[in-house]
Amino acid sequence: MKATTSENSIFPKGQQGSPDWFTGTVRVTPLLAKDKNNDFSIGNVVFEPGARTHWHTHPRGQVLLVMEGNGFYQEQGKPARSLKKGDVVNIPENTVHWHGASANSLLAHIAITNYKGSENVSWLKPVTDHEYSKVNE
Ligand code: MN
């Protein structure tokens, strides 16, 4: 069954993510900031159907824990990987990729993002509607 409204009430509803970084409606709830012991941040991200990140990289990688719904993870030049509840994605460092919901389901994931110094992400171009429609075929 495809979820189109988030039933993930574990975490508070987040703020709308910036259109500089996301396409569509994406809500981000920061859960843990980098601190003296933890060289990573943790956030919960909920993508409405059709919503996705822009292409981006992480200097020391990222781990996604899929909590709800269906979506995709794609590295540049590779086929997209379908995502469902319970999936874990271990994203390598400096690898151009995007993640987001499928066209007809939301996707909720926790993101654990490692830092290199003060940086944990570098944003690139939006995923075009053409690129996005190809992975939804
Ligand atoms: Mn990422």
CSV table of N, CA and C and ligand atoms in Angstrom, one decimal:
chain,number,residue,atom,x,y,z
A,1,MET,N,0.9,-1.2,0.0
A,1,MET,CA,0.0,0.0,0.0
A,1,MET,C,0.9,1.2,0.0
A,2,LYS,N,0.6,2.1,-0.9
A,2,LYS,CA,1.4,3.3,-1.0
A,2,LYS,C,0.9,4.4,-0.1
A,3,ALA,N,1.8,4.9,0.7
A,3,ALA,CA,1.5,6.0,1.6
A,3,ALA,C,1.6,7.4,0.9
A,4,THR,N,0.6,8.2,1.0
A,4,THR,CA,0.7,9.5,0.4
A,4,THR,C,0.6,10.6,1.5
A,5,THR,N,0.3,10.2,2.7
A,5,THR,CA,0.3,11.1,3.9
A,5,THR,C,1.2,10.5,5.0
A,6,SER,N,2.0,11.3,5.6
A,6,SER,CA,3.0,10.7,6.5
A,6,SER,C,2.2,10.1,7.8
A,7,GLU,N,2.5,8.9,8.1
A,7,GLU,CA,2.0,8.3,9.4
A,7,GLU,C,3.1,8.2,10.4
A,8,ASN,N,4.3,8.8,10.0
A,8,ASN,CA,5.4,8.8,10.9
A,8,ASN,C,5.3,9.9,11.9
A,9,SER,N,4.7,9.6,13.0
A,9,SER,CA,4.5,10.6,14.0
A,9,SER,C,5.5,10.5,15.1
A,10,ILE,N,6.6,9.7,14.9
A,10,ILE,CA,7.6,9.6,16.0
A,10,ILE,C,8.3,11.0,16.2
A,11,PHE,N,8.6,11.7,15.1
A,11,PHE,CA,9.3,13.0,15.2
A,11,PHE,C,8.3,14.2,14.9
A,12,PRO,N,8.6,15.3,15.4
A,12,PRO,CA,7.8,16.5,15.1
A,12,PRO,C,7.9,16.8,13.6
A,13,LYS,N,6.8,17.4,13.1
A,13,LYS,CA,6.8,17.8,11.7
A,13,LYS,C,7.8,18.9,11.5
A,14,GLY,N,8.6,18.8,10.4
A,14,GLY,CA,9.7,19.7,10.2
A,14,GLY,C,9.3,20.9,9.3
A,15,GLN,N,10.3,21.8,9.2
A,15,GLN,CA,10.1,22.9,8.3
A,15,GLN,C,10.3,22.6,6.9
A,16,GLN,N,9.7,23.3,6.0
A,16,GLN,CA,9.9,23.1,4.5
A,16,GLN,C,11.3,23.3,4.1
A,17,GLY,N,11.9,22.4,3.4
A,17,GLY,CA,13.3,22.5,3.0
A,17,GLY,C,13.4,23.6,1.9
A,18,SER,N,14.6,24.2,1.8
A,18,SER,CA,14.8,25.2,0.8
A,18,SER,C,14.7,24.8,-0.6
A,19,PRO,N,14.0,25.6,-1.5
A,19,PRO,CA,14.0,25.2,-2.9
A,19,PRO,C,15.4,25.3,-3.5
A,20,ASP,N,16.4,25.9,-2.8
A,20,ASP,CA,17.7,25.8,-3.4
A,20,ASP,C,18.3,24.4,-3.3
A,21,TRP,N,17.7,23.5,-2.5
A,21,TRP,CA,18.3,22.2,-2.3
A,21,TRP,C,17.3,21.1,-2.7
A,22,PHE,N,16.0,21.4,-2.7
A,22,PHE,CA,15.0,20.4,-2.9
A,22,PHE,C,14.0,20.8,-4.0
A,23,THR,N,13.4,19.8,-4.7
A,23,THR,CA,12.3,20.0,-5.6
A,23,THR,C,11.0,19.4,-4.9
A,24,GLY,N,9.9,20.2,-4.8
A,24,GLY,CA,8.7,19.7,-4.2
A,24,GLY,C,8.7,20.0,-2.7
A,25,THR,N,7.7,19.4,-2.1
A,25,THR,CA,7.5,19.6,-0.6
A,25,THR,C,8.3,18.6,0.2
A,26,VAL,N,9.3,19.1,0.9
A,26,VAL,CA,10.2,18.2,1.7
A,26,VAL,C,10.2,18.9,3.1
A,27,ARG,N,10.0,18.1,4.1
A,27,ARG,CA,10.1,18.6,5.5
A,27,ARG,C,11.2,18.0,6.2
A,28,VAL,N,12.0,18.8,6.8
A,28,VAL,CA,13.3,18.4,7.5
A,28,VAL,C,13.2,18.7,9.0
A,29,THR,N,13.3,17.7,9.8
A,29,THR,CA,13.3,17.8,11.2
A,29,THR,C,14.7,17.5,11.8
A,30,PRO,N,15.5,18.5,12.2
A,30,PRO,CA,16.8,18.3,12.8
A,30,PRO,C,16.7,17.5,14.1
A,31,LEU,N,17.4,16.4,14.2
A,31,LEU,CA,17.3,15.6,15.4
A,31,LEU,C,18.5,15.7,16.3
A,32,LEU,N,19.7,15.8,15.7
A,32,LEU,CA,20.9,15.9,16.5
A,32,LEU,C,22.0,16.7,15.6
A,33,ALA,N,22.6,17.7,16.3
A,33,ALA,CA,23.6,18.5,15.6
A,33,ALA,C,25.0,17.9,15.9
A,34,LYS,N,25.9,18.1,15.0
A,34,LYS,CA,27.3,17.7,15.3
A,34,LYS,C,27.7,18.4,16.6
A,35,ASP,N,28.5,17.6,17.4
A,35,ASP,CA,29.0,18.2,18.6
A,35,ASP,C,30.4,17.6,18.9
A,36,LYS,N,30.9,17.8,20.1
A,36,LYS,CA,32.3,17.4,20.4
A,36,LYS,C,32.5,15.9,20.3
A,37,ASN,N,31.5,15.1,20.5
A,37,ASN,CA,31.6,13.6,20.4
A,37,ASN,C,31.2,13.1,19.1
A,38,ASN,N,30.1,13.7,18.5
A,38,ASN,CA,29.5,13.1,17.3
A,38,ASN,C,29.9,14.0,16.1
A,39,ASP,N,30.7,13.4,15.2
A,39,ASP,CA,31.1,14.1,14.0
A,39,ASP,C,30.1,13.9,12.8
A,40,PHE,N,28.8,14.0,13.2
A,40,PHE,CA,27.8,13.8,12.2
A,40,PHE,C,26.5,14.5,12.7
A,41,SER,N,25.6,14.8,11.8
A,41,SER,CA,24.3,15.3,12.2
A,41,SER,C,23.2,14.2,11.8
A,42,ILE,N,22.1,14.3,12.5
A,42,ILE,CA,21.0,13.3,12.2
A,42,ILE,C,19.7,14.2,12.0
A,43,GLY,N,19.0,13.9,10.9
A,43,GLY,CA,17.8,14.5,10.7
A,43,GLY,C,16.7,13.6,10.1
A,44,ASN,N,15.5,13.9,10.3
A,44,ASN,CA,14.4,13.1,9.7
A,44,ASN,C,13.9,14.0,8.5
A,45,VAL,N,13.7,13.3,7.4
A,45,VAL,CA,13.3,14.0,6.2
A,45,VAL,C,12.1,13.3,5.6
A,46,VAL,N,11.0,14.1,5.3
A,46,VAL,CA,9.8,13.5,4.7
A,46,VAL,C,9.6,14.2,3.4
A,47,PHE,N,9.6,13.4,2.3
A,47,PHE,CA,9.4,13.9,0.9
A,47,PHE,C,7.9,13.5,0.6
A,48,GLU,N,7.1,14.5,0.2
A,48,GLU,CA,5.8,14.3,-0.4
A,48,GLU,C,6.0,13.6,-1.8
A,49,PRO,N,5.0,12.9,-2.3
A,49,PRO,CA,5.1,12.3,-3.6
A,49,PRO,C,5.7,13.2,-4.7
A,50,GLY,N,6.7,12.8,-5.4
A,50,GLY,CA,7.3,13.6,-6.5
A,50,GLY,C,8.4,14.5,-6.0
A,51,ALA,N,8.6,14.6,-4.7
A,51,ALA,CA,9.6,15.5,-4.1
A,51,ALA,C,11.0,14.7,-4.0
A,52,ARG,N,12.1,15.5,-4.2
A,52,ARG,CA,13.4,14.9,-4.1
A,52,ARG,C,14.4,15.9,-3.8
A,53,THR,N,15.6,15.5,-3.4
A,53,THR,CA,16.8,16.4,-3.3
A,53,THR,C,17.2,16.8,-4.7
A,54,HIS,N,18.0,17.9,-4.7
A,54,HIS,CA,18.9,18.1,-5.9
A,54,HIS,C,20.0,17.1,-5.9
A,55,TRP,N,20.7,17.0,-7.0
A,55,TRP,CA,22.0,16.3,-7.0
A,55,TRP,C,22.9,16.9,-6.0
A,56,HIS,N,23.7,16.0,-5.3
A,56,HIS,CA,24.6,16.6,-4.3
A,56,HIS,C,25.6,15.5,-3.9
A,57,THR,N,26.6,15.9,-3.1
A,57,THR,CA,27.7,15.0,-2.6
A,57,THR,C,27.8,15.3,-1.1
A,58,HIS,N,28.4,14.3,-0.4
A,58,HIS,CA,28.8,14.4,1.0
A,58,HIS,C,30.3,14.1,1.1
A,59,PRO,N,31.1,15.0,1.7
A,59,PRO,CA,32.5,14.8,1.7
A,59,PRO,C,33.0,13.6,2.5
A,60,ARG,N,32.2,13.1,3.5
A,60,ARG,CA,32.5,11.8,4.2
A,60,ARG,C,31.3,10.9,4.2
A,61,GLY,N,30.4,11.0,3.2
A,61,GLY,CA,29.3,10.0,3.1
A,61,GLY,C,28.1,10.3,4.0
A,62,GLN,N,27.1,9.5,3.8
A,62,GLN,CA,25.9,9.6,4.5
A,62,GLN,C,25.2,8.3,4.6
A,63,VAL,N,24.4,8.0,5.7
A,63,VAL,CA,23.6,6.8,5.8
A,63,VAL,C,22.2,7.2,5.9
A,64,LEU,N,21.3,6.6,5.1
A,64,LEU,CA,19.9,6.8,5.1
A,64,LEU,C,19.2,5.5,5.7
A,65,LEU,N,18.2,5.8,6.6
A,65,LEU,CA,17.4,4.7,7.2
A,65,LEU,C,16.0,5.0,6.7
A,66,VAL,N,15.4,4.1,5.9
A,66,VAL,CA,14.1,4.4,5.3
A,66,VAL,C,13.0,4.0,6.4
A,67,MET,N,12.2,5.0,6.8
A,67,MET,CA,11.2,4.7,7.8
A,67,MET,C,9.8,4.4,7.3
A,68,GLU,N,9.5,4.9,6.1
A,68,GLU,CA,8.1,4.9,5.6
A,68,GLU,C,8.1,5.2,4.1
A,69,GLY,N,7.2,4.5,3.4
A,69,GLY,CA,6.9,4.9,2.0
A,69,GLY,C,7.8,4.2,1.0
A,70,ASN,N,7.9,4.8,-0.2
A,70,ASN,CA,8.6,4.3,-1.3
A,70,ASN,C,9.3,5.5,-2.0
A,71,GLY,N,10.5,5.2,-2.5
A,71,GLY,CA,11.3,6.2,-3.2
A,71,GLY,C,12.4,5.7,-3.9
A,72,PHE,N,13.4,6.5,-4.2
A,72,PHE,CA,14.6,6.2,-5.0
A,72,PHE,C,15.9,6.8,-4.4
A,73,TYR,N,17.0,6.1,-4.6
A,73,TYR,CA,18.3,6.6,-4.4
A,73,TYR,C,19.0,6.3,-5.8
A,74,GLN,N,19.7,7.4,-6.3
A,74,GLN,CA,20.4,7.2,-7.5
A,74,GLN,C,21.8,7.9,-7.5
A,75,GLU,N,22.8,7.1,-7.9
A,75,GLU,CA,24.1,7.7,-8.1
A,75,GLU,C,24.2,8.1,-9.6
A,76,GLN,N,24.9,9.2,-9.9
A,76,GLN,CA,25.1,9.6,-11.2
A,76,GLN,C,25.7,8.6,-12.1
A,77,GLY,N,25.0,8.3,-13.3
A,77,GLY,CA,25.5,7.3,-14.2
A,77,GLY,C,25.1,5.9,-13.9
A,78,LYS,N,24.3,5.7,-12.9
A,78,LYS,CA,23.9,4.3,-12.5
A,78,LYS,C,22.4,4.3,-12.5
A,79,PRO,N,21.8,3.0,-12.6
A,79,PRO,CA,20.4,2.9,-12.4
A,79,PRO,C,19.9,3.3,-11.0
A,80,ALA,N,18.7,3.8,-10.9
A,80,ALA,CA,18.2,4.2,-9.6
A,80,ALA,C,17.9,2.9,-8.8
A,81,ARG,N,18.1,3.0,-7.5
A,81,ARG,CA,17.7,1.9,-6.5
A,81,ARG,C,16.4,2.3,-5.9
A,82,SER,N,15.4,1.3,-6.0
A,82,SER,CA,14.1,1.6,-5.3
A,82,SER,C,14.3,1.4,-3.8
A,83,LEU,N,13.6,2.3,-3.0
A,83,LEU,CA,13.7,2.3,-1.6
A,83,LEU,C,12.3,2.0,-1.0
A,84,LYS,N,12.3,1.2,0.1
A,84,LYS,CA,11.1,0.9,0.9
A,84,LYS,C,11.5,0.9,2.4
A,85,LYS,N,10.4,1.0,3.2
A,85,LYS,CA,10.6,0.9,4.6
A,85,LYS,C,11.6,-0.1,5.1
A,86,GLY,N,12.5,0.2,5.9
A,86,GLY,CA,13.5,-0.7,6.4
A,86,GLY,C,14.8,-0.8,5.7
A,87,ASP,N,14.8,-0.2,4.5
A,87,ASP,CA,16.1,-0.2,3.7
A,87,ASP,C,17.1,0.8,4.3
A,88,VAL,N,18.4,0.4,4.2
A,88,VAL,CA,19.5,1.2,4.6
A,88,VAL,C,20.4,1.5,3.4
A,89,VAL,N,20.8,2.7,3.3
A,89,VAL,CA,21.6,3.1,2.1
A,89,VAL,C,22.9,3.7,2.7
A,90,ASN,N,24.0,3.2,2.3
A,90,ASN,CA,25.3,3.7,2.8
A,90,ASN,C,26.0,4.4,1.6
A,91,ILE,N,25.9,5.7,1.7
A,91,ILE,CA,26.4,6.5,0.5
A,91,ILE,C,27.8,6.9,0.7
A,92,PRO,N,28.7,6.5,-0.3
A,92,PRO,CA,30.1,6.8,-0.2
A,92,PRO,C,30.4,8.3,-0.3
A,93,GLU,N,31.6,8.6,0.1
A,93,GLU,CA,32.1,10.0,0.1
A,93,GLU,C,32.2,10.5,-1.3
A,94,ASN,N,32.0,11.8,-1.5
A,94,ASN,CA,32.2,12.5,-2.8
A,94,ASN,C,31.5,11.8,-4.0
A,95,THR,N,30.3,11.3,-3.8
A,95,THR,CA,29.6,10.6,-4.8
A,95,THR,C,28.3,11.4,-5.2
A,96,VAL,N,28.2,11.8,-6.4
A,96,VAL,CA,27.1,12.6,-6.9
A,96,VAL,C,25.8,11.7,-6.9
A,97,HIS,N,24.8,12.1,-6.1
A,97,HIS,CA,23.6,11.3,-6.0
A,97,HIS,C,22.4,12.2,-5.6
A,98,TRP,N,21.2,11.6,-5.7
A,98,TRP,CA,20.0,12.2,-5.1
A,98,TRP,C,19.2,11.1,-4.4
A,99,HIS,N,18.2,11.6,-3.6
A,99,HIS,CA,17.2,10.7,-3.0
A,99,HIS,C,15.9,11.4,-2.9
A,100,GLY,N,14.8,10.6,-2.9
A,100,GLY,CA,13.5,11.2,-2.8
A,100,GLY,C,12.4,10.2,-2.9
A,101,ALA,N,11.2,10.8,-2.9
A,101,ALA,CA,10.0,10.0,-3.0
A,101,ALA,C,9.8,9.5,-4.4
A,102,SER,N,8.9,8.4,-4.6
A,102,SER,CA,8.5,8.1,-5.9
A,102,SER,C,7.3,9.0,-6.3
A,103,ALA,N,6.8,8.9,-7.5
A,103,ALA,CA,5.9,9.9,-8.0
A,103,ALA,C,4.5,9.8,-7.3
A,104,ASN,N,4.2,8.6,-6.8
A,104,ASN,CA,2.9,8.3,-6.2
A,104,ASN,C,3.0,7.9,-4.7
A,105,SER,N,4.1,8.1,-4.1
A,105,SER,CA,4.2,7.7,-2.6
A,105,SER,C,5.1,8.7,-1.9
A,106,LEU,N,4.9,9.0,-0.7
A,106,LEU,CA,5.9,9.7,0.1
A,106,LEU,C,7.0,8.8,0.4
A,107,LEU,N,8.1,9.4,0.9
A,107,LEU,CA,9.3,8.7,1.4
A,107,LEU,C,9.7,9.5,2.7
A,108,ALA,N,9.9,8.7,3.8
A,108,ALA,CA,10.4,9.3,5.0
A,108,ALA,C,11.7,8.5,5.3
A,109,HIS,N,12.8,9.3,5.5
A,109,HIS,CA,14.1,8.6,5.9
A,109,HIS,C,14.8,9.5,7.0
A,110,ILE,N,15.5,8.8,7.8
A,110,ILE,CA,16.5,9.4,8.7
A,110,ILE,C,17.8,9.5,7.9
A,111,ALA,N,18.4,10.7,8.0
A,111,ALA,CA,19.7,10.9,7.4
A,111,ALA,C,20.8,11.1,8.4
A,112,ILE,N,21.8,10.3,8.4
A,112,ILE,CA,23.0,10.5,9.3
A,112,ILE,C,24.1,10.9,8.4
A,113,THR,N,24.6,12.2,8.6
A,113,THR,CA,25.5,12.8,7.6
A,113,THR,C,26.8,13.2,8.3
A,114,ASN,N,27.9,12.6,7.8
A,114,ASN,CA,29.2,12.9,8.4
A,114,ASN,C,29.8,14.2,8.0
A,115,TYR,N,30.6,14.8,8.8
A,115,TYR,CA,31.2,16.0,8.5
A,115,TYR,C,32.7,15.8,8.1
A,116,LYS,N,33.2,16.7,7.2
A,116,LYS,CA,34.6,17.0,7.0
A,116,LYS,C,34.8,18.4,7.4
A,117,GLY,N,35.4,18.7,8.5
A,117,GLY,CA,35.5,20.0,9.0
A,117,GLY,C,34.1,20.5,9.3
A,118,SER,N,33.8,21.7,8.7
A,118,SER,CA,32.4,22.3,9.0
A,118,SER,C,31.5,21.9,7.8
A,119,GLU,N,31.9,21.1,6.9
A,119,GLU,CA,31.0,20.8,5.7
A,119,GLU,C,30.5,19.4,5.8
A,120,ASN,N,29.2,19.2,5.4
A,120,ASN,CA,28.7,17.8,5.3
A,120,ASN,C,27.9,17.6,4.0
A,121,VAL,N,27.7,18.6,3.2
A,121,VAL,CA,27.0,18.5,1.9
A,121,VAL,C,27.5,19.5,0.9
A,122,SER,N,27.5,19.2,-0.3
A,122,SER,CA,27.7,20.2,-1.4
A,122,SER,C,26.6,20.0,-2.4
A,123,TRP,N,25.8,21.1,-2.6
A,123,TRP,CA,24.6,21.0,-3.5
A,123,TRP,C,25.0,21.3,-4.9
A,124,LEU,N,24.3,20.5,-5.8
A,124,LEU,CA,24.5,20.7,-7.3
A,124,LEU,C,23.2,21.0,-7.9
A,125,LYS,N,23.0,20.6,-9.2
A,125,LYS,CA,21.8,21.0,-10.0
A,125,LYS,C,20.6,20.2,-9.5
A,126,PRO,N,19.4,20.8,-9.8
A,126,PRO,CA,18.2,20.0,-9.6
A,126,PRO,C,18.1,18.7,-10.4
A,127,VAL,N,17.4,17.7,-9.9
A,127,VAL,CA,17.1,16.5,-10.7
A,127,VAL,C,15.9,17.0,-11.6
A,128,THR,N,16.2,16.9,-12.9
A,128,THR,CA,15.2,17.4,-13.9
A,128,THR,C,13.9,16.5,-13.9
A,129,ASP,N,12.8,17.0,-14.4
A,129,ASP,CA,11.6,16.2,-14.5
A,129,ASP,C,11.9,15.0,-15.4
A,130,HIS,N,12.7,15.2,-16.4
A,130,HIS,CA,13.0,14.2,-17.4
A,130,HIS,C,13.8,13.1,-16.6
A,131,GLU,N,14.8,13.5,-15.9
A,131,GLU,CA,15.6,12.5,-15.1
A,131,GLU,C,14.7,11.7,-14.1
A,132,TYR,N,13.8,12.5,-13.5
A,132,TYR,CA,13.0,11.9,-12.5
A,132,TYR,C,11.9,11.0,-13.1
A,133,SER,N,11.4,11.3,-14.2
A,133,SER,CA,10.3,10.5,-14.8
A,133,SER,C,10.9,9.2,-15.3
A,134,LYS,N,12.2,9.2,-15.7
A,134,LYS,CA,12.9,7.9,-16.2
A,134,LYS,C,13.0,6.9,-15.1
A,135,VAL,N,13.3,7.3,-13.8
A,135,VAL,CA,13.4,6.3,-12.8
A,135,VAL,C,12.0,5.9,-12.3
A,136,ASN,N,11.0,6.6,-12.6
A,136,ASN,CA,9.6,6.2,-12.2
A,136,ASN,C,8.9,5.3,-13.2
A,137,GLU,N,9.6,5.0,-14.3
A,137,GLU,CA,8.9,4.2,-15.4
A,137,GLU,C,8.7,2.8,-14.9
B,1,MN,MN,22.5,12.6,0.3
